[in-house]
Short mmCIF file of C-alpha atoms in Angstrom, two decimals:
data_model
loop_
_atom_site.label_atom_id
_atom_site.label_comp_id
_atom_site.label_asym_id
_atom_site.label_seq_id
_atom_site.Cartn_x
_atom_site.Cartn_y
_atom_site.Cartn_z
CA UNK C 64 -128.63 74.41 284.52
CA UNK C 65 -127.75 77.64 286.33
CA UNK C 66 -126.32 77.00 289.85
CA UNK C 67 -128.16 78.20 292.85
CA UNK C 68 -124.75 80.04 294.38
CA UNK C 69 -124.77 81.78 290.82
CA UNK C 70 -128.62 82.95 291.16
CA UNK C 71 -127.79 83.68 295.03
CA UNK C 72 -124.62 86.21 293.03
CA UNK C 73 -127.03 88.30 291.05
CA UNK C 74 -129.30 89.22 293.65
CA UNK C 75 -126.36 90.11 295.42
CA UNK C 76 -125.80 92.02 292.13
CA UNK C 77 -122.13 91.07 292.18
CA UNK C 78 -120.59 92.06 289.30
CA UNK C 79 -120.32 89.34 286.24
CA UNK C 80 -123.01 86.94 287.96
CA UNK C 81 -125.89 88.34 285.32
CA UNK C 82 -123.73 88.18 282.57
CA UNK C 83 -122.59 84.76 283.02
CA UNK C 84 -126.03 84.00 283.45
CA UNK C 85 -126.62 85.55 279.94
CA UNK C 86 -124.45 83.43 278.35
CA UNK C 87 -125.17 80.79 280.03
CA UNK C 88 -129.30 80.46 278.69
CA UNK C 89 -129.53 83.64 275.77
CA UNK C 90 -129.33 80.96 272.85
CA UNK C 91 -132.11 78.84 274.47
CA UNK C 92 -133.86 82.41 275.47
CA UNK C 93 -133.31 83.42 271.81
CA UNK C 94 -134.68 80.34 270.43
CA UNK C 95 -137.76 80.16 272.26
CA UNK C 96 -138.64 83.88 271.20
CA UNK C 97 -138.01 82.95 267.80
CA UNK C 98 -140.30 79.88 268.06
CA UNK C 99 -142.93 82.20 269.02
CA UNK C 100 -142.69 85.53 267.44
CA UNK C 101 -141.21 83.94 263.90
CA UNK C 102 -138.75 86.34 263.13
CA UNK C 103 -135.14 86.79 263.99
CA UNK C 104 -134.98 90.87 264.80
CA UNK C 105 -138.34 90.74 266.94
CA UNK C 106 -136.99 87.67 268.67
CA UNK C 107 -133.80 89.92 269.62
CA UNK C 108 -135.73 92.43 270.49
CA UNK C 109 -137.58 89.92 272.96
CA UNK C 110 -134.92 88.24 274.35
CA UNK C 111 -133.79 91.43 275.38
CA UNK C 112 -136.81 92.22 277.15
CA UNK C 113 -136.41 89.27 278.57
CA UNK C 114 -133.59 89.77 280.40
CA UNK C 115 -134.69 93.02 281.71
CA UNK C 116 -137.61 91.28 283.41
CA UNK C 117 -135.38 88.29 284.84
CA UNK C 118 -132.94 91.26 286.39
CA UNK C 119 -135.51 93.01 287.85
CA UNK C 120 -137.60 89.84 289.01
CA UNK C 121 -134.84 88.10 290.35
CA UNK C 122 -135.36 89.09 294.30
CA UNK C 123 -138.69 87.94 293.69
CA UNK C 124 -137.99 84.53 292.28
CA UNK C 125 -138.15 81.87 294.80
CA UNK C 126 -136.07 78.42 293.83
CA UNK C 127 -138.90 75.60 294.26
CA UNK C 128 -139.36 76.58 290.82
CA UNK C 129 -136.41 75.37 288.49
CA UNK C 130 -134.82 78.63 287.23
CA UNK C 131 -135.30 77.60 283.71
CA UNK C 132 -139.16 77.04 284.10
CA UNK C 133 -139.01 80.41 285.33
CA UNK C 134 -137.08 81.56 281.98
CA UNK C 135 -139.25 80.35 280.09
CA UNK C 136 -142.60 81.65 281.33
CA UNK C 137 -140.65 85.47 281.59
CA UNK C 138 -140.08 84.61 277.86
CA UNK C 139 -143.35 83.65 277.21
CA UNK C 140 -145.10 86.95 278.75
CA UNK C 141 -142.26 89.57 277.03
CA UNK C 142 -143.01 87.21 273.47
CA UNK C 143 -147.02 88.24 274.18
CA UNK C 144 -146.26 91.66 275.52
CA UNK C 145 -144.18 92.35 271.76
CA UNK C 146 -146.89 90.53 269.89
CA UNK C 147 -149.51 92.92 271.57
CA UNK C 148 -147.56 96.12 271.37
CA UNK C 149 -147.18 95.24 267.41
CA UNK C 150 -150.30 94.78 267.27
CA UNK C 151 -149.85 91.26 266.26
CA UNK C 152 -151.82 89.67 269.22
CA UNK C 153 -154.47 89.19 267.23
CA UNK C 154 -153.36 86.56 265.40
CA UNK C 155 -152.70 84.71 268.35
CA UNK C 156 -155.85 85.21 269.25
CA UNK C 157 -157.82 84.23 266.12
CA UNK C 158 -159.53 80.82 266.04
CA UNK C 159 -158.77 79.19 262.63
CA UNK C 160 -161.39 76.88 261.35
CA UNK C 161 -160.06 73.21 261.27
CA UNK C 162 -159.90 74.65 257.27
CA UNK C 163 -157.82 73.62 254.57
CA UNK C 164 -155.43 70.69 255.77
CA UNK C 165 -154.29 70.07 252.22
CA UNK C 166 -153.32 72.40 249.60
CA UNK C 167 -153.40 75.48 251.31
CA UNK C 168 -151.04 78.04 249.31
CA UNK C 169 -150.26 79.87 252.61
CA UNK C 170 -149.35 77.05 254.58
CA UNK C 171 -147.01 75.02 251.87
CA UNK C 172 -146.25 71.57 253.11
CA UNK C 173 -142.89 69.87 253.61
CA UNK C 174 -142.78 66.96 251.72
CA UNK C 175 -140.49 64.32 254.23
CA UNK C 176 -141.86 61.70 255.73
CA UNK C 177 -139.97 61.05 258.69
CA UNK C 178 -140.25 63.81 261.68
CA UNK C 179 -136.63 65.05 261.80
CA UNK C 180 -135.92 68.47 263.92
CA UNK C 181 -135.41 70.57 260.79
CA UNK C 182 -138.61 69.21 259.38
CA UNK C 183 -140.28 69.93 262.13
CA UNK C 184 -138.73 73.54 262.91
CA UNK C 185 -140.07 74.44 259.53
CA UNK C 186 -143.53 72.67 260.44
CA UNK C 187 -143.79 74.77 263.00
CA UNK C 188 -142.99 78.31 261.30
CA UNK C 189 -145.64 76.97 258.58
CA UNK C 190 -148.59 77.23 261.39
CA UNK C 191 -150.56 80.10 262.08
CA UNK C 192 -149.40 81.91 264.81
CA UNK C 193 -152.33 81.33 267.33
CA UNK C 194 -151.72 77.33 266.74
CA UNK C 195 -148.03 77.81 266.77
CA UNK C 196 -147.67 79.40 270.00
CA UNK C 197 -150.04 76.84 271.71
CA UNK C 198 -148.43 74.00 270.31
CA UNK C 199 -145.07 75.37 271.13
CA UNK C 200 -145.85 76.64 274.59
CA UNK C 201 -147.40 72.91 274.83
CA UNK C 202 -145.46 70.41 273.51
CA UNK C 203 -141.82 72.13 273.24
CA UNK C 204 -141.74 73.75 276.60
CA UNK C 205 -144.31 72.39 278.82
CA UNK C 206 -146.51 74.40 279.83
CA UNK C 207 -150.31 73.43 281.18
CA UNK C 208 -153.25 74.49 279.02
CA UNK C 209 -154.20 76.46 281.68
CA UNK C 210 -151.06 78.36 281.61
CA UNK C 211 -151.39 78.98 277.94
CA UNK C 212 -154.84 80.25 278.52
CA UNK C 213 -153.81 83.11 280.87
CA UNK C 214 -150.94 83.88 278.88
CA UNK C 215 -152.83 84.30 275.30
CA UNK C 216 -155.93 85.49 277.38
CA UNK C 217 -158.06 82.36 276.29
CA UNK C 218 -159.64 79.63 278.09
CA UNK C 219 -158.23 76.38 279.28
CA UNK C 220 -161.06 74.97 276.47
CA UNK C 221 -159.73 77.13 273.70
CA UNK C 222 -156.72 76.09 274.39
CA UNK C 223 -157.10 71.98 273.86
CA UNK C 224 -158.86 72.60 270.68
CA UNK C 225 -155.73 74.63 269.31
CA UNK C 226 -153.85 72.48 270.21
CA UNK C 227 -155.25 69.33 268.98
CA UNK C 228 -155.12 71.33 265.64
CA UNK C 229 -151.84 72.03 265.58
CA UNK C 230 -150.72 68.42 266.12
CA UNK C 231 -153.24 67.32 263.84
CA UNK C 232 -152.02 69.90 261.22
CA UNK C 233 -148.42 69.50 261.76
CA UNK C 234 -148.97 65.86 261.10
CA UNK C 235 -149.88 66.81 257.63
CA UNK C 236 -147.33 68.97 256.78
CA UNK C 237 -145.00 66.57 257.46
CA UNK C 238 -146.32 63.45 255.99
CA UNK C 239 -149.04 64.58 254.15
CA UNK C 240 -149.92 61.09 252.17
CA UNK C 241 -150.19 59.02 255.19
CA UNK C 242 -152.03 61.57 257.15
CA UNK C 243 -154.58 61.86 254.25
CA UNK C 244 -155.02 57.81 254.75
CA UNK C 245 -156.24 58.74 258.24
CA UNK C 246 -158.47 61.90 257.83
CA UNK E 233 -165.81 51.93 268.86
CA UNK E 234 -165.04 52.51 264.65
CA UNK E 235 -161.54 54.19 263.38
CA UNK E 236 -163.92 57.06 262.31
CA UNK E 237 -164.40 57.70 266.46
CA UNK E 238 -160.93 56.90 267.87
CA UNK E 239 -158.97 58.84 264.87
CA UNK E 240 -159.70 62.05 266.13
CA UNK E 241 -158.68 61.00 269.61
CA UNK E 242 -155.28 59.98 268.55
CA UNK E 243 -153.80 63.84 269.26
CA UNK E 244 -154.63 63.65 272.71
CA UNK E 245 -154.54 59.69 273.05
CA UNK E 246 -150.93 60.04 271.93
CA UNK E 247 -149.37 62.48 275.08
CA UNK E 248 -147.89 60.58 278.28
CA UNK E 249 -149.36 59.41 281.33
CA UNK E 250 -151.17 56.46 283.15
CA UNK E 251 -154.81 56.42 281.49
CA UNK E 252 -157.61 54.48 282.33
CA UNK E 253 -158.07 51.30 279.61
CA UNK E 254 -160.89 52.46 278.05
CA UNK E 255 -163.21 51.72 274.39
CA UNK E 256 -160.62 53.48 272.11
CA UNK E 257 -157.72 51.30 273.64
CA UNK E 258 -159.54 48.40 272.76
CA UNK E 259 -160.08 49.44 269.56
CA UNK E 260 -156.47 50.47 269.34
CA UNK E 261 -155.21 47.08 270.44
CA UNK E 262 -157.11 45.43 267.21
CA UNK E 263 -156.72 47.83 264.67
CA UNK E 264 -153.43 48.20 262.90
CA UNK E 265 -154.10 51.49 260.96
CA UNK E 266 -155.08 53.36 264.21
CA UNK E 267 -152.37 52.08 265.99
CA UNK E 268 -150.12 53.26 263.67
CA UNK E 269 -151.70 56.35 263.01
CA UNK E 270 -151.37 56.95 267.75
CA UNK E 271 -147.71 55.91 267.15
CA UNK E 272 -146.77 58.70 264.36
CA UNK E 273 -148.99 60.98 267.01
CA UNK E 274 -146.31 59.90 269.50
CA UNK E 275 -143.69 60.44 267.47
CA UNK E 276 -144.76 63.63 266.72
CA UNK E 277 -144.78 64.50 270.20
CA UNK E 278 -141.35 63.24 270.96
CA UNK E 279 -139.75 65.27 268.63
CA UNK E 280 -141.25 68.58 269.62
CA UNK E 281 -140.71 67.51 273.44
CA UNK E 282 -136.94 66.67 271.86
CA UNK E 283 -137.23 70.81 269.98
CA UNK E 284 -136.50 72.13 273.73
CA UNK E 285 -132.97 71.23 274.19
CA UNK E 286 -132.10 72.27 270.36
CA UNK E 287 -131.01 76.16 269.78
CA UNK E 288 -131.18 78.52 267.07
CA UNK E 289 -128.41 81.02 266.73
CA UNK E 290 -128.72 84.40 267.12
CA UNK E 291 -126.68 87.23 265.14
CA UNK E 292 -123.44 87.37 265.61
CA UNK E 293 -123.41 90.89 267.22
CA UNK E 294 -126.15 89.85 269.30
CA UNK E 295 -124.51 88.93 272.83
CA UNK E 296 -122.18 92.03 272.65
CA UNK E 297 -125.24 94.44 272.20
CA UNK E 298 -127.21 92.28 275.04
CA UNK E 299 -124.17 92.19 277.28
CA UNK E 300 -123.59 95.89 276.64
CA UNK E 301 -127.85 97.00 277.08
CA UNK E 302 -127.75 94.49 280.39
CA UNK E 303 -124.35 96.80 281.66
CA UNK E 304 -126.73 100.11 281.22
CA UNK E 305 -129.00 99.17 283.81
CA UNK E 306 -126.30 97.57 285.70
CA UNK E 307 -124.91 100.90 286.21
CA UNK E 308 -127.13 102.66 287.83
CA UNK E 309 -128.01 99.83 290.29
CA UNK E 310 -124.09 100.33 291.34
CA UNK E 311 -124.53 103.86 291.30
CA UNK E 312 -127.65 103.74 294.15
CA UNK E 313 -125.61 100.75 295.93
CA UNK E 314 -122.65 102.70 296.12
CA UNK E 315 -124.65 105.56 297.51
CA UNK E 316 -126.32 103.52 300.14
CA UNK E 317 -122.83 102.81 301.41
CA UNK E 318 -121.50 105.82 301.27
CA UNK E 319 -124.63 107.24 303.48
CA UNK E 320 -123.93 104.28 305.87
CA UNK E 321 -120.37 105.72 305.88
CA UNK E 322 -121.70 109.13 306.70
CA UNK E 323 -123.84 108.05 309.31
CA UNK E 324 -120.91 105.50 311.00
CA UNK E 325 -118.70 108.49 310.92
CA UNK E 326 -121.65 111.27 312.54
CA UNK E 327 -122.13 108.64 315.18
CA UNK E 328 -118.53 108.09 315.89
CA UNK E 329 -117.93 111.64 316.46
CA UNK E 330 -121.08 112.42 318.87
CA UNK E 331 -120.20 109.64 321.38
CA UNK E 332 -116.24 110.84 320.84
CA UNK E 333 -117.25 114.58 321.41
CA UNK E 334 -119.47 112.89 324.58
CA UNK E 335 -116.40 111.04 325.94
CA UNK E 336 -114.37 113.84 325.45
CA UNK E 337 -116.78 116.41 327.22
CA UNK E 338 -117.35 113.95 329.71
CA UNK E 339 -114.06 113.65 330.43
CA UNK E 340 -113.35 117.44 330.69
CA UNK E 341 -116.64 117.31 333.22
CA UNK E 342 -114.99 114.86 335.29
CA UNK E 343 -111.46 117.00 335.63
CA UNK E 344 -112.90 120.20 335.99
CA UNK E 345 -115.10 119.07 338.96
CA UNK E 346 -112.53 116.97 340.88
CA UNK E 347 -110.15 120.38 340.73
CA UNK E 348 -113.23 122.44 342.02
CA UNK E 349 -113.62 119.71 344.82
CA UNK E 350 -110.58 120.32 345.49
CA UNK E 351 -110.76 124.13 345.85
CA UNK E 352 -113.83 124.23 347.76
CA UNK E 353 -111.55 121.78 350.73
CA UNK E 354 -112.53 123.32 354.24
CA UNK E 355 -110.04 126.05 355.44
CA UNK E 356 -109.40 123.99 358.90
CA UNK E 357 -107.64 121.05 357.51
CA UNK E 358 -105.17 123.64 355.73
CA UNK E 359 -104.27 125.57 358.86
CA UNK E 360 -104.60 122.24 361.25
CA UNK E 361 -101.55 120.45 360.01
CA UNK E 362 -99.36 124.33 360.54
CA UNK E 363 -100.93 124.61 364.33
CA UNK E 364 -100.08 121.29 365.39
CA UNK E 365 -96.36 121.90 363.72
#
């Protein structure tokens, strides 16, 4: 939680209020990249971007929203703008068939049957990236489907059938047997 | 309604919030397997809701070179507010000095025409006071 006086510093631009903002939120900032671009150096490079954006935005930002919201949505647009400029947008934006569920050598499963963070973490990285970064977006950070939508450039609609994928198909990977009982 | 209908409802049955009772809740409230099946759904859902407070750690030379990229565009924000100032400080000091230099002629005004006054007295007052002496 970053303190309104502290927010009220940096656009003041007094010297040290950014920074301690920095450290105050980068390993959240960091994570959340990571979540959705799947790799460590390109989340670095993001969360730096980041930043930039929440310097430069910061007059603008207005405080009904909860500065962390905020974060997060910044984070969200510099993850999309990276996938896009790597040309990786694409996959974000590819539909996956329902497809395999079971067996499918590019998507191994992890064999655990009770959700545990870890379990999950690596659940997630299994997904392809256009049902990862709905289901993230979603479900780890909050955002509406509509929200999603405009950020991946989909509709609302698109988005509620990714994402009901994604939980469906992280169900799977993480208890595979007693998800087969229910398909 | 059959399992076959509500199971691929349970995704969206499972998320939060007041919902109306409806046929899949009543199917839900008699069928074991499907209710079991909405509660791993649920699960599911509390643990990534649960993913948003836990971090992953960067490298450990990452917050230096952030810190130290962040303090590059720092500087030149100091560098413009610094010469804001020292314009302010420019124009403070220009301003100063015109209404100083307009006391200060004013002033000058003021002596130089009270002395002419003075000169330009009528002769008669002068050589009154000596004729009634």
């Amino acid at each position: 939680m970053i303190a309104p006086e502290l927010l009220d510093a940096c656009r003041r631009r007094e010297p040290g209020a950014f920074e301690e903002v920095v450290r105050a939120t980068y390993r959240k900032v960091y994570t959340q990249a990571l979540r959705l671009v799947g790799d460590r150096q390109d989340a670095e490079d993001v969360t730096q971007e980041a930043y930039l954006r929440v310097y430069h935005g910061l007059a603008g930002f207005r405080e009904e929203a909860a500065f962390e919201t905020w974060l997060y949505r910044i984070v969200t647009n510099a993850a999309m703008s990276f996938l896009r400029k790597r040309g990786r947008f694409g996959e974000l934006l590819t539909d996956p068939e329902d497809g395999p569920e079971t067996g499918d050598p590019l998507h191994p499963r992890i064999d655990q049957t009770a959700v545990d963070r870890d379990a999950l973490e690596g659940a997630l990285q299994a997904l392809p990236a256009s049902l990862r970064s709905v289901v993230v977006l979603k479900d780890v950070y909050g955002l509406s489907c509509l929200e999603i939508g405009d950020h991946l450039g989909v509709s609302e609609g698109a988005v509620k059938v990714r994402l009901h994928r994604a939980r469906r198909r992280l169900q799977v990977l993480l208890s595979p047997s007693e998800a087969a009982g229910e398909m | 309604m059959r399992c076959e209908q509500v199971r691929p409802l349970l995704p969206e049955l499972a998320e939060a919030g007041p919902r109306a009772v409806g046929p899949a809740q009543v199917h839900l409230a008699g069928c074991a397997k499907c209710a079991t099946g909405l509660a791993r759904f649920r699960d599911l859902l509390a643990g990534l809701g649960s993913l948003r407070d836990v971090v992953s750690e960067p490298s450990e030379a990452f917050l230096g070179r952030l810190i130290s990229g962040l303090e590059a565009i720092e500087e030149p924000a100091r560098a413009r507010r610094l010469l804001r100032y020292v314009s302010n400080e420019r124009a403070r000091s220009a301003a100063l000095s015109l209404g100083g230099a307009a006391v200060g002629a004013t002033a000058v005004g003021l002596v130089w025409w009270r002395r002419s006054a003075r000169r330009a007295l009528p002769p008669v007052l002068s050589t009154g006071s000596g004729a009634l002496r």
